[in-house]
Coordinates of C-alpha atoms and ligand atoms in Angstrom, one line a residue:
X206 CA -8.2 21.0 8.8
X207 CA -4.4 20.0 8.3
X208 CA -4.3 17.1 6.1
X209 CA -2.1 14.2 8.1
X210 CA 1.8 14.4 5.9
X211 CA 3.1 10.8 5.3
X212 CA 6.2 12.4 5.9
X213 CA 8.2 13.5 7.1
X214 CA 7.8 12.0 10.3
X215 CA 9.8 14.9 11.8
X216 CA 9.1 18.6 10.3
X217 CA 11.1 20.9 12.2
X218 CA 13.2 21.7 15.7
X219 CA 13.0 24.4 17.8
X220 CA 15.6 25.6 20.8
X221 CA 12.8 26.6 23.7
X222 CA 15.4 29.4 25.6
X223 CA 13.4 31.0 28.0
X224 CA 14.1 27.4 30.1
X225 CA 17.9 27.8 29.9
X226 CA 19.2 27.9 32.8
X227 CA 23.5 27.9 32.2
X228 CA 23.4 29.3 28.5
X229 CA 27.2 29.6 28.3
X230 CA 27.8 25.6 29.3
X231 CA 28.0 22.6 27.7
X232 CA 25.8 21.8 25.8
X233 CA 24.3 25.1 24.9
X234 CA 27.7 27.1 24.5
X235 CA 28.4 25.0 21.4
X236 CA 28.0 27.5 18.6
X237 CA 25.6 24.8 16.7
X238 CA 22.9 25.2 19.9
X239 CA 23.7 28.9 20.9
X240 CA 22.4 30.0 17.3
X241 CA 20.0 27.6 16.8
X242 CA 16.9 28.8 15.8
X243 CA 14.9 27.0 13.7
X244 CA 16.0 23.3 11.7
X245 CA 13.4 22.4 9.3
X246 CA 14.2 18.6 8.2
X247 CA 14.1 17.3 4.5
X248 CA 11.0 14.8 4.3
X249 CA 14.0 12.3 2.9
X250 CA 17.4 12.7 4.8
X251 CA 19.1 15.6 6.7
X252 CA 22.4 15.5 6.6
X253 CA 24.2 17.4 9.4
X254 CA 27.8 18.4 8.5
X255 CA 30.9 20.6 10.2
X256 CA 34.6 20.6 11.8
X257 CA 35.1 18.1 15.0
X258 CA 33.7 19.1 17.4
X259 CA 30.6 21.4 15.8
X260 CA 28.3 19.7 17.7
X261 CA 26.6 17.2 15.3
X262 CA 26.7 14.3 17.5
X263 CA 25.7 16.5 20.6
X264 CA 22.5 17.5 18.2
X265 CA 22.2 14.3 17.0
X266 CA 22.2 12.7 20.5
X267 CA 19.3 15.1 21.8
X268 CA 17.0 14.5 19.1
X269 CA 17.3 11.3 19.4
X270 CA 16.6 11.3 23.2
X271 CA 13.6 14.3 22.6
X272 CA 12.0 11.1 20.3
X273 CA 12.5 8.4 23.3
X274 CA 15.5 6.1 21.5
X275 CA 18.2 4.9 23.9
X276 CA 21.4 7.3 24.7
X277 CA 23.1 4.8 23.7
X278 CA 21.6 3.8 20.2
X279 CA 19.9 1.3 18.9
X280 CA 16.1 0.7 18.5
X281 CA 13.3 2.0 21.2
X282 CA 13.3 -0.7 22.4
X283 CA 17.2 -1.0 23.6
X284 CA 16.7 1.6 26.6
X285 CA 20.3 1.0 28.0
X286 CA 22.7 3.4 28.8
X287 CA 26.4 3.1 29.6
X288 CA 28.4 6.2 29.9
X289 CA 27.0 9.5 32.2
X290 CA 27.8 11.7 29.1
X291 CA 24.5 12.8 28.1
X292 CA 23.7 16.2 27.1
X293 CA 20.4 17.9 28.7
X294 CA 19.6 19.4 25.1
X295 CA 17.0 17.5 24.8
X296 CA 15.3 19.0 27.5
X297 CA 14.9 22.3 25.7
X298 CA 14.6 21.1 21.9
X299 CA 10.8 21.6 20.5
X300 CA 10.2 19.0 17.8
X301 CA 7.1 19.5 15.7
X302 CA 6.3 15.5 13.6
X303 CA 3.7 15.2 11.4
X304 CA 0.2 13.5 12.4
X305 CA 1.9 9.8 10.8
X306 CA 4.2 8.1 13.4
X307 CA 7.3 6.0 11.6
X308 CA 7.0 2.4 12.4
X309 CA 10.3 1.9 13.4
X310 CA 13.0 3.5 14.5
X311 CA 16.9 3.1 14.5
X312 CA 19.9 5.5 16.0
X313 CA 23.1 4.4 15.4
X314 CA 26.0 6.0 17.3
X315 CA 29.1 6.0 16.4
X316 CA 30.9 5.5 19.0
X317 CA 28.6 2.7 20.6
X318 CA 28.0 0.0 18.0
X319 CA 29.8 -2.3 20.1
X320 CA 27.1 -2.0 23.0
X321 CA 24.3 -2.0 20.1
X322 CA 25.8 -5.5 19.3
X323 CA 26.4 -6.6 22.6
X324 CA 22.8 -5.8 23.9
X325 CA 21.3 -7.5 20.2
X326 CA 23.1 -10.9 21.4
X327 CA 22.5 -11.0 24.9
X328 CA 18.7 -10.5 24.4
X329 CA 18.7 -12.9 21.1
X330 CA 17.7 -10.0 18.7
X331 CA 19.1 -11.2 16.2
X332 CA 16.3 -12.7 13.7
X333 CA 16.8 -9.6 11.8
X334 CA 20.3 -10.0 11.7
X335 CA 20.6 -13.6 9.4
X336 CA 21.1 -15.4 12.9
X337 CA 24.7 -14.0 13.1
X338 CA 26.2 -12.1 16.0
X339 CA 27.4 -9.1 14.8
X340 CA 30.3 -9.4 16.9
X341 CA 31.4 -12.3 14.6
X342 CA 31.4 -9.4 11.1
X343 CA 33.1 -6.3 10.4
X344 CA 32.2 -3.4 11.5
X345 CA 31.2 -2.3 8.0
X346 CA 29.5 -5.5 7.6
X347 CA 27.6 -5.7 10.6
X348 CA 26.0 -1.9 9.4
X349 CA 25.4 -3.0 6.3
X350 CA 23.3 -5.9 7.9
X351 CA 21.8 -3.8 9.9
X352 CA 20.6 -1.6 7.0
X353 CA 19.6 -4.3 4.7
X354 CA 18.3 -6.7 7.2
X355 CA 17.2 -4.8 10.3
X356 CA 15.5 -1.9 9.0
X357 CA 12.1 -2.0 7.5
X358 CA 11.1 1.3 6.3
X359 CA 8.7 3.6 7.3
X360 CA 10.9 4.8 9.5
X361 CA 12.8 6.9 11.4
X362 CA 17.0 6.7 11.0
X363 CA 19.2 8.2 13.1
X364 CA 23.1 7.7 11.5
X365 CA 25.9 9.1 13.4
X366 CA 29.3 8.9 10.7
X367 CA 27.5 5.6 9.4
X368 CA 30.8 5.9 6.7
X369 CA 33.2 5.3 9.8
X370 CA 33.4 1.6 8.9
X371 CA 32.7 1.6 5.7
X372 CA 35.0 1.1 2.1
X373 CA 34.3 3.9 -0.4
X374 CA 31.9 0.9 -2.7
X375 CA 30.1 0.0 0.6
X376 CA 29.7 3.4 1.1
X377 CA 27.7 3.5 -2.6
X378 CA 25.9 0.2 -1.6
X379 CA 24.8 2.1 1.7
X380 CA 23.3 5.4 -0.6
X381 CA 21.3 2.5 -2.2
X382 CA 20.1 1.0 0.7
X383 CA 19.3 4.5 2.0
X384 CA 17.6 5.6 -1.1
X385 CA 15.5 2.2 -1.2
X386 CA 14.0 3.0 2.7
X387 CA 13.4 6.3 2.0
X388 CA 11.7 5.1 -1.3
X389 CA 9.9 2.8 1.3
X390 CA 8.6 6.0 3.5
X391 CA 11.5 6.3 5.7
X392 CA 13.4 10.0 6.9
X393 CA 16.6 9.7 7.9
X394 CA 19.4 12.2 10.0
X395 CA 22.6 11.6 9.0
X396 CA 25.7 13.2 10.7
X397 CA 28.5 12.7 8.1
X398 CA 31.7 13.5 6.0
X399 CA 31.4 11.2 3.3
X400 CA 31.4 13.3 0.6
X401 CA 29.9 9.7 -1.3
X402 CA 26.7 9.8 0.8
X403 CA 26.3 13.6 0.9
X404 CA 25.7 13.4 -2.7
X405 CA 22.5 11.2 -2.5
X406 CA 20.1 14.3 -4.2
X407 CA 17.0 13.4 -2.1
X408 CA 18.4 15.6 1.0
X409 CA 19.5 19.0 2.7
X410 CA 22.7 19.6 4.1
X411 CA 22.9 21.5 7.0
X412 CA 26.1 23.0 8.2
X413 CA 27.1 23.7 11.7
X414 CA 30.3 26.1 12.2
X415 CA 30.9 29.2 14.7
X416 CA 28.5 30.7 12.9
X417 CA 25.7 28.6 14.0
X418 CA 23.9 26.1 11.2
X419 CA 22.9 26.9 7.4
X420 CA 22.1 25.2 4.5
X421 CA 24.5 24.3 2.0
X422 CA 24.8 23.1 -1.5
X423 CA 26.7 19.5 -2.0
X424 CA 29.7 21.4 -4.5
X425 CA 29.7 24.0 -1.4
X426 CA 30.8 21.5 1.5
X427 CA 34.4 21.4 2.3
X428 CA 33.6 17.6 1.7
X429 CA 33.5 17.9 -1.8
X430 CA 35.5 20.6 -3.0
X431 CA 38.9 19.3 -0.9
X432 CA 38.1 15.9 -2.0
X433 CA 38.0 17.1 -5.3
X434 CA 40.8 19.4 -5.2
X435 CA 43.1 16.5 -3.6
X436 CA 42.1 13.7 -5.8
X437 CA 43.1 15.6 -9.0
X438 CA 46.2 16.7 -7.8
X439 CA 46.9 14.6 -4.3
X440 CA 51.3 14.2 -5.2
X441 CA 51.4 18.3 -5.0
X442 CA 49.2 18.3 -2.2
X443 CA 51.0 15.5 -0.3
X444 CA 54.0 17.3 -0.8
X445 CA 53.3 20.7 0.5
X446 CA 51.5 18.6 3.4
X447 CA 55.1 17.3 4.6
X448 CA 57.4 19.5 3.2
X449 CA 59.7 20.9 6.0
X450 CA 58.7 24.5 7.5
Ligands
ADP671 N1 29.7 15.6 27.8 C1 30.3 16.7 27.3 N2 30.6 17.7 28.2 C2 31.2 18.9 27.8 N3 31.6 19.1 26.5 C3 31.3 18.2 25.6 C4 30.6 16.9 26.0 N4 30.5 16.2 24.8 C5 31.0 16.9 23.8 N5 31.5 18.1 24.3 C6 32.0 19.2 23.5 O1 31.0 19.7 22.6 C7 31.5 20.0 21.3 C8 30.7 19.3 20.3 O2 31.0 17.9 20.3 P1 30.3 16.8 19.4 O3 28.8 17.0 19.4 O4 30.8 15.5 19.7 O5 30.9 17.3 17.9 P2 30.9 16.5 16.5 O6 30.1 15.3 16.6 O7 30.5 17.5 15.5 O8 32.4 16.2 16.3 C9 33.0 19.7 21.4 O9 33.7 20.8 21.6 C10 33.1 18.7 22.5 O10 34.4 18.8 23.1
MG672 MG1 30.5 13.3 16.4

């Protein structure tokens, strides 16, 4: 008999086609979904990379649904939904977890933090949160709180651009707060281009371009490597940015 895995949580995605009924449409005509095969996730953190527009937060968004969290983020138990923008992806992604369930659960999208705050005062969730509204911080700060605070390992994280609001040292702080719930038995998904949290070495990075999704190394993502290249050299590169045609 299979032993029961502690983690990860998740093990692997599937697209089911034989159920597709417009393949060239939205969401399936995005080049991440059309050549989507198999995704086997790390038992730590996944990160999903690629261009605008690649489809990360489209993927992102249906696994999350597949799993039962709220379109709009959150925890499970935030079942609220705002916008009519939600793919049916969902509806054909296989996900195969492990025997262990995670004991809790957190999908943060980027672009709905503000309803994620909104719903956490209007039903008084905020125990978790040092009695503060998260309205009343930063951005940055109020994900930081969230990670520090909210989130108590053994469980499943969902991060859309988590980076968006943070500084380059709260991005480091995050890495540690990442590495200390996955320490704790937690698997994260992380859609990002923060070429600080990509580095964390207890992860795969998958890449989604035209070509579909791959693995890639850390020195291999764009993230790094034009990071690199600008930092060392950013007045030559600023230049040629603006010089006139
Ligand atoms: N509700 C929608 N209907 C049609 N197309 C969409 C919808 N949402 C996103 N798209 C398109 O799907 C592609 C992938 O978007 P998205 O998943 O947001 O990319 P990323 O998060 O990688 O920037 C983009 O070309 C985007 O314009
Ligand atoms: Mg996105």
């Amino acid at each position: 008999m299979e032993q029961p895995q502690a983690k990860p949580y998740l093990r692997d995605l599937r697209l089911d086609r034989e159920q597709i009924a417009e393949p060239d449409a939205y969401p399936f005509s995005i080049p991440a979904a059309h050549a989507l095969d198999v995704l086997v996730f790390h038992p730590d953190v996944t990160f999903l990379v690629g261009e605008n527009g690649s489809g990360k937060s489209t993927l992102l968004e249906a696994i999350a649904l597949a799993m039962g969290f709220g379109p709009e983020g959150g925890t499970r138990n935030m079942q609220f939904k705002t916008a009519d923008t939600v793919s049916t992806l969902h509806d054909r992604l296989r996900i195969r977890q492990s025997l262990r369930k995670p004991r809790d659960y957190f999908f943060l999208r980027a672009e709905s933090f503000y309803n994620v705050a909104t719903y956490a005062d209007e039903v008084g969730y905020l125990g978790g949160y040092e009695d503060k509204s998260l309205h009343n911080r930063s951005h940055g700060e109020a994900f930081l709180a969230i990670l520090n605070h909210k989130l108590r390992g053994q469980g499943l994280y969902l991060f859309d651009e988590p980076e968006a609001a943070l500084s380059p040292s709260r991005q480091m702080t995050a890495l540690a707060s990442i590495h200390s719930l996955v320490e704790d038995g937690s698997q994260f998904i992380i859609a990002t281009h923060s070429p600080i949290l990509l580095a964390y070495p207890r992860s795969k990075i998958v890449l989604l371009d035209a070509d579909g999704i791959r693995e890639v190394r850390y020195e291999e993502t764009e993230h790094y490597a034009i990071t690199r290249r600008f930092l060392n050299d950013y007045q030559r590169m600023v230049e040629e940015l603006i010089r006139p045609e």
